Short mmCIF file of C-alpha atoms and ligand atoms in Angstrom, two decimals:
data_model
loop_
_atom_site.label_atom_id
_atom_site.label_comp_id
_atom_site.label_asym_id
_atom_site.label_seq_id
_atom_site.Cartn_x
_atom_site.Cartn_y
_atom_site.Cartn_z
CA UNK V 1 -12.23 -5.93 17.36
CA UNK V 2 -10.38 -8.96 18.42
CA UNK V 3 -11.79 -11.23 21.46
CA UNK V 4 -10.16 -14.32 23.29
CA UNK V 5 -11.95 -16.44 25.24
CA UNK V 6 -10.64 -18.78 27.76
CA UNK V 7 -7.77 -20.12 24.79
CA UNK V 8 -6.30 -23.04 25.26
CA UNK V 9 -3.52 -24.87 23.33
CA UNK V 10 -1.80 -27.81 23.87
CA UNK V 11 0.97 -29.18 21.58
CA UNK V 12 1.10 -32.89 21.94
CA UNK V 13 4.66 -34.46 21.33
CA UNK V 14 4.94 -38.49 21.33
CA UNK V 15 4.65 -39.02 25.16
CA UNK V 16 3.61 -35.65 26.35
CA UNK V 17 1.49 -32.60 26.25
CA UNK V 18 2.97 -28.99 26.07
CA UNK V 19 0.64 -26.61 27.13
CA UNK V 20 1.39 -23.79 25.44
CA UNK V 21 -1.38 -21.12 26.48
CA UNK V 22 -3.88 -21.63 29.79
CA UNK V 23 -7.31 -20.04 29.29
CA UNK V 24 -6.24 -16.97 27.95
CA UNK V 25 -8.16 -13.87 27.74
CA UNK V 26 -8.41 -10.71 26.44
CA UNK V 27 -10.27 -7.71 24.42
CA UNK V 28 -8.93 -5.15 21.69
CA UNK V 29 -11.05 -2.10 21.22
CA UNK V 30 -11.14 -1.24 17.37
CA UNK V 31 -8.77 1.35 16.78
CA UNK V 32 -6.49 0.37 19.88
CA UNK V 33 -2.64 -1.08 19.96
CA UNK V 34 -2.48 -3.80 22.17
CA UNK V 35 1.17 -5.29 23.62
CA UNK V 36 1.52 -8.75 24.68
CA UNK V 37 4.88 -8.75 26.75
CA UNK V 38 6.54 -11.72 27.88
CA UNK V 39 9.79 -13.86 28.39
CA UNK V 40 11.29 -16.15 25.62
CA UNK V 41 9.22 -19.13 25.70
CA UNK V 42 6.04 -17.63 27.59
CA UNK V 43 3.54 -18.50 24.84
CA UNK V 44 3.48 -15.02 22.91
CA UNK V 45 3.66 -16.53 19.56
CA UNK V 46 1.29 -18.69 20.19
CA UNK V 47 -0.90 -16.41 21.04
CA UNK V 48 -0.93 -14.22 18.05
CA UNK V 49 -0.63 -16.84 15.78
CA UNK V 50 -4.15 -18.14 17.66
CA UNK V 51 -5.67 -14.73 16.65
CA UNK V 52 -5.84 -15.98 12.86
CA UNK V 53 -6.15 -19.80 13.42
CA UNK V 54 -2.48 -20.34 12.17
CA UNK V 55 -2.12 -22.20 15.23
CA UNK V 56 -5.58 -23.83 16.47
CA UNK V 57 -6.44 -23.39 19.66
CA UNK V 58 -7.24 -26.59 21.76
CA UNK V 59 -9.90 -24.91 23.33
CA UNK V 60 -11.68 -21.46 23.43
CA UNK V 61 -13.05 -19.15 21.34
CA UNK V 62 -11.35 -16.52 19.03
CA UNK V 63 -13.57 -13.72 18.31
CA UNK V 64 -12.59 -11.43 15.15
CA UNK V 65 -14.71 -8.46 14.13
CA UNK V 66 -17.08 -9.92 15.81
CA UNK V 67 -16.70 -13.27 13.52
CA UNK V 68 -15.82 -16.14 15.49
CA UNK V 69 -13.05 -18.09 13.76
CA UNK V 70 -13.79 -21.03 15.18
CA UNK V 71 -17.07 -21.73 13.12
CA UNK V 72 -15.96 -20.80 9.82
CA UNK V 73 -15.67 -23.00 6.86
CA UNK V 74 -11.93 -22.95 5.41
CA UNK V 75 -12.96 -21.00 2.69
CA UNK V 76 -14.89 -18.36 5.38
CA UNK V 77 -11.34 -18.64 7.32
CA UNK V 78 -9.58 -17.60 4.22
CA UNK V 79 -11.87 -14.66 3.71
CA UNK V 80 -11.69 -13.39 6.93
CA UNK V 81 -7.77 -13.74 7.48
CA UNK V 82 -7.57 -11.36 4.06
CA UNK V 83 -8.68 -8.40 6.85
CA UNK V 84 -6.07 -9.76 9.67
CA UNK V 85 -2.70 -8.64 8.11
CA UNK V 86 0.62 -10.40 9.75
CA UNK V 87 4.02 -8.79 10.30
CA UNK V 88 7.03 -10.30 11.47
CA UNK V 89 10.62 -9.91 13.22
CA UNK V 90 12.40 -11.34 9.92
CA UNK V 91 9.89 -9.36 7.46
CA UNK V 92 8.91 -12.98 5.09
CA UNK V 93 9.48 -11.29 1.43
CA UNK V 94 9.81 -12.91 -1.42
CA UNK V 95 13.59 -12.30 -2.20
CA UNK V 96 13.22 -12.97 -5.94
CA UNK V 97 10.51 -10.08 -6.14
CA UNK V 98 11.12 -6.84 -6.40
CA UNK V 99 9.74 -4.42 -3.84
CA UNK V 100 6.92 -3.32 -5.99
CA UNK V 101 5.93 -6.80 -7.08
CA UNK V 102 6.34 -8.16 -3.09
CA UNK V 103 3.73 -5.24 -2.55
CA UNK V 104 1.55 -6.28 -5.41
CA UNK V 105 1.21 -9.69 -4.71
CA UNK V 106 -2.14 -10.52 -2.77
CA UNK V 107 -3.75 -7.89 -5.41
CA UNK V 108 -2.19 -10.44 -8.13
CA UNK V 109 -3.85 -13.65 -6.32
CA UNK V 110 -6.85 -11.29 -6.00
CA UNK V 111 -6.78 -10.29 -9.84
CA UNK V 112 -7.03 -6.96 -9.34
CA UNK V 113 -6.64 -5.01 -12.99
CA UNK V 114 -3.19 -3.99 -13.59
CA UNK V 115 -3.23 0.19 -13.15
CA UNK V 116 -5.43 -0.77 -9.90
CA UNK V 117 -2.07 -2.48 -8.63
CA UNK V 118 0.14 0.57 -10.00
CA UNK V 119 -1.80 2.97 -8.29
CA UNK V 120 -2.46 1.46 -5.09
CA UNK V 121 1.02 0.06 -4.86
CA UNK V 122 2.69 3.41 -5.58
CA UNK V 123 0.38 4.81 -2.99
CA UNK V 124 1.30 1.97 -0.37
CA UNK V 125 4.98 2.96 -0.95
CA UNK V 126 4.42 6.27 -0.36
CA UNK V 127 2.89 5.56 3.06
CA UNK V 128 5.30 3.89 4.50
CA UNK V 129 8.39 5.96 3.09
CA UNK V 130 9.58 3.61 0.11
CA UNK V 131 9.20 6.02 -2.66
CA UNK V 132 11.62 5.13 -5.66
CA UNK V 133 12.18 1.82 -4.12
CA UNK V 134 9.75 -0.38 -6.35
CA UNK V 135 12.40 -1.59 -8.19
CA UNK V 136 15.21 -2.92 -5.26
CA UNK V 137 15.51 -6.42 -4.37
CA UNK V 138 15.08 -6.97 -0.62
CA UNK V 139 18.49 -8.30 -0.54
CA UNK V 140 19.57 -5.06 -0.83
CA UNK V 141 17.41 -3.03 1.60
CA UNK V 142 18.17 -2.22 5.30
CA UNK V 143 15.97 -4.27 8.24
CA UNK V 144 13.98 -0.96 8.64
CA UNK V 145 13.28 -0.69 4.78
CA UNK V 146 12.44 -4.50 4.15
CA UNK V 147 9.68 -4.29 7.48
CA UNK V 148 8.09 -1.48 5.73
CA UNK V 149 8.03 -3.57 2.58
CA UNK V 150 6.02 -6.01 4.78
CA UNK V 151 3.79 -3.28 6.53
CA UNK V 152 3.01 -1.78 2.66
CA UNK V 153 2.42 -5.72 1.06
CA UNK V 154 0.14 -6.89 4.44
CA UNK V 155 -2.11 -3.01 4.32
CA UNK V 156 -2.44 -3.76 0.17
CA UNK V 157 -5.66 -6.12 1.60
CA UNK V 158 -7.25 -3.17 3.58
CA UNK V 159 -6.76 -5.36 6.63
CA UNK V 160 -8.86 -4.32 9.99
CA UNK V 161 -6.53 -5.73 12.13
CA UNK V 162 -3.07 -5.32 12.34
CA UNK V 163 -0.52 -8.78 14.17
CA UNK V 164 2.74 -7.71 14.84
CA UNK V 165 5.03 -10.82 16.20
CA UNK V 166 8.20 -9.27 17.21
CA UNK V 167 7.86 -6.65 14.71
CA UNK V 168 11.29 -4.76 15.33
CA UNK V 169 13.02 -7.26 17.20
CA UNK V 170 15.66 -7.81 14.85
CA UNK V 171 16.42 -3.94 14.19
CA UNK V 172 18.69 -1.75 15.75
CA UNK V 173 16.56 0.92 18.31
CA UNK V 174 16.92 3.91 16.11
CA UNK V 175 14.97 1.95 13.15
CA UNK V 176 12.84 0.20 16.00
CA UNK V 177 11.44 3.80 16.90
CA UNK V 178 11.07 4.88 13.46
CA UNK V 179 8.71 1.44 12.68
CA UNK V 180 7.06 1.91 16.02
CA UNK V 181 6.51 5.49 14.95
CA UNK V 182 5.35 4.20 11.18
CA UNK V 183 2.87 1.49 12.85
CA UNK V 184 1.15 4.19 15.57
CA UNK V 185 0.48 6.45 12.24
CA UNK V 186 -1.14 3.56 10.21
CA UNK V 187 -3.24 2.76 13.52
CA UNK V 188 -4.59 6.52 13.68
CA UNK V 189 -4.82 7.37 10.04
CA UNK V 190 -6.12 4.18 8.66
CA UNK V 191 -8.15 2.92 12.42
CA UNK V 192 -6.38 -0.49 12.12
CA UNK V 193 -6.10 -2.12 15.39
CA UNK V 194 -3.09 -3.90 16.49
CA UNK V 195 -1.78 -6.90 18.43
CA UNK V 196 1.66 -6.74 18.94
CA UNK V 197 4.32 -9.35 21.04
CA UNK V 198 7.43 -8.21 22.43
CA UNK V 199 9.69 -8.77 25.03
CA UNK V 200 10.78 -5.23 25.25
CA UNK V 201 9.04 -2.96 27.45
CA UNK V 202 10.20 0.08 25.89
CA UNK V 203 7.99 -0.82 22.45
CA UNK V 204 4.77 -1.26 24.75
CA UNK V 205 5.60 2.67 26.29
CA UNK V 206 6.24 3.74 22.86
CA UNK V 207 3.17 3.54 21.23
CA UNK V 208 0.59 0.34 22.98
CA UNK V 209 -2.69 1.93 24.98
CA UNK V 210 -3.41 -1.46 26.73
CA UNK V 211 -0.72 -4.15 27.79
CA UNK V 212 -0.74 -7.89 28.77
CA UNK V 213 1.87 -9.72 30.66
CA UNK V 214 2.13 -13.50 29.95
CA UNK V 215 4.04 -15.41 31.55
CA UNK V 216 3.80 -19.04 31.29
CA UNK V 217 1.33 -19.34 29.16
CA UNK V 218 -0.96 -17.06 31.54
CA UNK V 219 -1.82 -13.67 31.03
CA UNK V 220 -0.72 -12.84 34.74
CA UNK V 221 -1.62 -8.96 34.66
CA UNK V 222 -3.47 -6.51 32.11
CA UNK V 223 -5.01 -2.98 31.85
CA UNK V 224 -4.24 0.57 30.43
CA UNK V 225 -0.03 1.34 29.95
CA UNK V 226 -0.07 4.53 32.12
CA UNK V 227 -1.91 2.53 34.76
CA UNK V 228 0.55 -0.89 34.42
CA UNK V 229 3.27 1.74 34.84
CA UNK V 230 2.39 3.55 37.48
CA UNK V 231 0.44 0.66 39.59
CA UNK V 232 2.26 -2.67 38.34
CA UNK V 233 1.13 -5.52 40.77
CA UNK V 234 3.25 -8.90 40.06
CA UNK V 235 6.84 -8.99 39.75
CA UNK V 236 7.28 -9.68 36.06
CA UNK V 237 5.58 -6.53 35.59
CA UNK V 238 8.11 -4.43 37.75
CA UNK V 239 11.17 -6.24 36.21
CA UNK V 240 9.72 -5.54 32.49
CA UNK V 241 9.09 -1.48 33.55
CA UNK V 242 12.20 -1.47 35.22
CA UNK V 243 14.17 -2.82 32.26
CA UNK V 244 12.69 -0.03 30.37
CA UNK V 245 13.66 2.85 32.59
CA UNK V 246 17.53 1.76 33.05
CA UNK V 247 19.70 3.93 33.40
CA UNK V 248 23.26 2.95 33.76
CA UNK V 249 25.93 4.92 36.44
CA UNK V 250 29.01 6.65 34.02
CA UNK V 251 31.95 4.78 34.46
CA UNK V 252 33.97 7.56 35.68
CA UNK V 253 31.15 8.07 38.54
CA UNK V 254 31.50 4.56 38.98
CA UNK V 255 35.06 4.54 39.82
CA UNK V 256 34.75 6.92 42.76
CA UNK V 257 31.46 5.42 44.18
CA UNK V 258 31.79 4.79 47.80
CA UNK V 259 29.03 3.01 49.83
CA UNK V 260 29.09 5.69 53.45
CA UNK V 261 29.39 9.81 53.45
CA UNK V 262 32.78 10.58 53.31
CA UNK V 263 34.27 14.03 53.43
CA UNK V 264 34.08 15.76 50.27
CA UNK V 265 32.25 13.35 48.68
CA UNK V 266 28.63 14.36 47.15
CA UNK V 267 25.32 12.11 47.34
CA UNK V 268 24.57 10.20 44.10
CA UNK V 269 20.59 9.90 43.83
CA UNK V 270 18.59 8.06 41.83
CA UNK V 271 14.97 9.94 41.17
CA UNK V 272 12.53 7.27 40.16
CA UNK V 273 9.58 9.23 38.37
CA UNK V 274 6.92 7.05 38.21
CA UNK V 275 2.59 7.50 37.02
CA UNK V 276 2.02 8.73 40.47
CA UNK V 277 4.41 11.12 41.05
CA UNK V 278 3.32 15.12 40.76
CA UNK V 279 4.44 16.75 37.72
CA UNK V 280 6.27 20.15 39.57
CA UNK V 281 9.38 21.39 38.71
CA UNK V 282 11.35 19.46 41.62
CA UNK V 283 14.90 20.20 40.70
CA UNK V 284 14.19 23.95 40.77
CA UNK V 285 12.03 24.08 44.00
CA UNK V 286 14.55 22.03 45.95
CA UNK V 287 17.13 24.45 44.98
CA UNK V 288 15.06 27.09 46.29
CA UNK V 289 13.81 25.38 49.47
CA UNK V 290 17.03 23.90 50.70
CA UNK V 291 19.83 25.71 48.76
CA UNK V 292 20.69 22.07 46.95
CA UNK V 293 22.27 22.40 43.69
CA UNK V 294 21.83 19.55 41.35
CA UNK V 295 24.13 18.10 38.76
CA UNK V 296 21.91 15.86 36.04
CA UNK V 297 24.38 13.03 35.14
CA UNK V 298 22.01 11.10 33.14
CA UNK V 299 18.17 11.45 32.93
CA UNK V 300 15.95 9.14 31.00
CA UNK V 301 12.26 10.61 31.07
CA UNK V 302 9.45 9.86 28.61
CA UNK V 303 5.73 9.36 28.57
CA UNK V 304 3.70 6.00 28.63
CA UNK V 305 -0.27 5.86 28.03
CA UNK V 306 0.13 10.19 28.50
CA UNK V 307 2.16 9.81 31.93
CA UNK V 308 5.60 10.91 32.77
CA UNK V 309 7.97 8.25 33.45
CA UNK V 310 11.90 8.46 34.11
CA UNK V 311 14.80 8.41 36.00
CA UNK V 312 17.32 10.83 36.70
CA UNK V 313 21.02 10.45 38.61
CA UNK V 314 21.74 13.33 40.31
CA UNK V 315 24.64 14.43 42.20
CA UNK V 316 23.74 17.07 45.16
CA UNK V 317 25.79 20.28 46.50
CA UNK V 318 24.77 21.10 49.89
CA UNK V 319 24.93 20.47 53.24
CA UNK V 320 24.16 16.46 55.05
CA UNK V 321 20.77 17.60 56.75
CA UNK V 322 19.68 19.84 53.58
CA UNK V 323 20.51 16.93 51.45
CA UNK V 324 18.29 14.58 53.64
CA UNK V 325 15.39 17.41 53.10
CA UNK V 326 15.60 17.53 49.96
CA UNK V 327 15.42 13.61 49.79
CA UNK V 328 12.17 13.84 52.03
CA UNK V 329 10.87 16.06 49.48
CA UNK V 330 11.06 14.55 46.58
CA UNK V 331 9.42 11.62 48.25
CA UNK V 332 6.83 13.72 49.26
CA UNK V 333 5.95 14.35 45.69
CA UNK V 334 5.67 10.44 45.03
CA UNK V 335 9.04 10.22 43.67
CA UNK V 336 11.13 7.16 44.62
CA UNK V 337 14.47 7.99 45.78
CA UNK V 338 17.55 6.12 46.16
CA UNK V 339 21.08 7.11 47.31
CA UNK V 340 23.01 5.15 44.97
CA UNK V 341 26.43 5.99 46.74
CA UNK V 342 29.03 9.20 47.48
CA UNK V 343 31.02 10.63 44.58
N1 ATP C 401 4.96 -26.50 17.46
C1 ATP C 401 5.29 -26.70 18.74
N2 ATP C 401 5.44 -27.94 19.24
C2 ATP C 401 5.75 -28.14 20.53
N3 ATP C 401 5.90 -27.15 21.43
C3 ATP C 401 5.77 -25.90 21.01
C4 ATP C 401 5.46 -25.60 19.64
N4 ATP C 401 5.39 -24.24 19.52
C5 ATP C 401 5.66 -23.73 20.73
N5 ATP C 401 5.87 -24.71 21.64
C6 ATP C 401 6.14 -24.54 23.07
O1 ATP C 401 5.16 -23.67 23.63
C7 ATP C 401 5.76 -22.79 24.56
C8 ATP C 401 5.50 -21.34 24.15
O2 ATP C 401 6.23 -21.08 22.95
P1 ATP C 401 6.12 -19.71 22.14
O3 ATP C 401 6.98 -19.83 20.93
O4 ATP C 401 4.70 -19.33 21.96
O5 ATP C 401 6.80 -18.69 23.19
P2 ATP C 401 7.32 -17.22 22.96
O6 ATP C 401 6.90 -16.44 24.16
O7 ATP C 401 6.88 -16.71 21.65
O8 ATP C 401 8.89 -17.41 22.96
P3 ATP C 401 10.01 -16.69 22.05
O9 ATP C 401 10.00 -15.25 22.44
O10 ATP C 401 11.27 -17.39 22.48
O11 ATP C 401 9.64 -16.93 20.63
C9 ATP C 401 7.22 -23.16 24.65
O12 ATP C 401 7.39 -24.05 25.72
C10 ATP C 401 7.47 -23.85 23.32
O13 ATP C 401 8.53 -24.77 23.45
#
């Protein structure tokens, strides 16, 4: 659905060339999310704001449903960006429009007759969770409300493809999940595909099949989420999964952390569940295999691209050399382990 070939763009200042993006690449499958992840400064928005020409490449080809941007007239251009919808991290309404008549506008410009606009308006609104909203101002909606006014306004053209430039970065993460979640339903219900940039690796393992990693302006490392996760090969990679598998050490455990074994002090292990590791109740058969009891602190597991990811603390009861079993074990199962300290 969306193609890049070798793109290319250079912004010229008065005595120097930035070069923004360096023969960049990549396919979306219709019906696919996509995730661009990168840095601050790495070229993301450049990149999806190449995908509908707002920014020209220098050099390259951009290939939309199967139309290449390139070659079109700007009247073609303006046809075909009507079916390549936009979404942003501060939303763009129209503050002196009500939510209705933000929603209603590109049906206005298109002059669509007016109980067309109620009804498809009304049913836009319902989609995205806004009933009994058409007549706020966005002044007075939360961040999570005004970004579904923008979802609703930019699906009101039937669009094919979906841009998402730092969609939820300015929301808080229980509103980020609940767009994330309202974005992966439009993809499956309605087949739009969608290009999203973020610098969060948690919104690519929420909902993207197929991640990029730019860096520079380079797209450095790419393929299916469960199989970036669980086989990442440069470092930017590793640092964005790790930053989305954090897990941070209670500050009471904290305060009796020791580095060495120390009379009646337990180990404190860090279980690092990653695409490769086997999917067997580990806790439970290292109980029974090395009489190990297991205190969960803190566990963060989830599932990218249908894979279990996580990572668990755990403090362990037993004795030194069943405590170094059960540490064998668990790597035996493809499970990274770490012995944080002694508590
Ligand atoms: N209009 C412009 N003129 C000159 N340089 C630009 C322009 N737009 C972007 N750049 C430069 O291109 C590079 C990539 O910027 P871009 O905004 O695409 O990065 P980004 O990954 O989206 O960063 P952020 O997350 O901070 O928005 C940066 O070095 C930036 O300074």
């Amino acid at each position: 659905m969306i193609e890049l070939r070798n793109i290319t763009k250079k912004f010229f200042q008065k005595t120097r060339a930035i070069t923004a993006l360096s023969e960049v690449s990549l396919t979306v499958p219709e019906g696919k999310i996509f995730g661009v992840i990168g840095s601050s400064g790495a070229g993301k928005s450049t990149l999806i704001r190449c995908v509908n020409l707002l920014e020209k490449p220098t050099s390259g080809e951009v290939i939309v449903d199967g139309q290449n941007l390139m070659d079109l007239s700007p009247k073609e251009l303006a046809k075909a960006r009507r079916h390549i919808g936009m979404i942003f991290q501060h939303f763009n309404l129209l503050s002196s429009r009500t939510v209705f008549e933000n929603v209603a506008f590109s049906l206005e410009l298109d002059y669509t007759p007016k109980a067309e606009i109620e009804k498809r308006v009304t049913e836009l609104l319902a989609l995205v969770g806004l009933e009994g909203k058409q007549h706020d101002y966005p002044v007075s909606l939360s961040g999570g409300q005004k970004q579904r006014v923008a979802i609703a306004r930019t699906l009101a053209s039937n669009p094919k493809v979906l841009l998402c430039d730092e969609a939820t970065s300015a929301l808080d993460p229980a509103t980020t999940k609940s767009i994330l979640a309202l974005l992966k339903d439009i993809n499956k219900r309605l087949n739009i595909t969608i290009l999203l940039i973020t610098h969060e690796m948690e919104v690519v393992k929420d909902i993207c099949d197929e991640v990029a990693v730019i860096s520079e302006g380079q797209l450095i490392e790419q393929g299916a989420v469960s199989e970036i996760f669980s086989h990442p090969k440069t470092a930017l990679a590793k640092a964005f999964i790790a930053s989305a598998l954090s897990l941070d050490i209670p500050s009471d455990y904290q305060e009796r952390l020791v580095a060495e074994p120390m009379a009646g002090k337990r180990p404190l292990l860090k279980l690092e569940f990653t695409g490769q590791s086997v999917d067997d109740p580990v806790l439970s058969e290292v109980a029974r295999h090395f009489q190990i009891d297991s205190n969960v602190i803190s566990a963060r597991m989830d599932y990218a691209g249908g894979v279990k990811f996580g990572v668990m603390l755990i403090e362990v009861f037993g004795t030194q050399e069943n405590s170094l079993q059960a540490i064998e074990f668990y790597k035996s199962k493809n499970i990274k382990v770490e012995v944080i300290g002694y508590v």
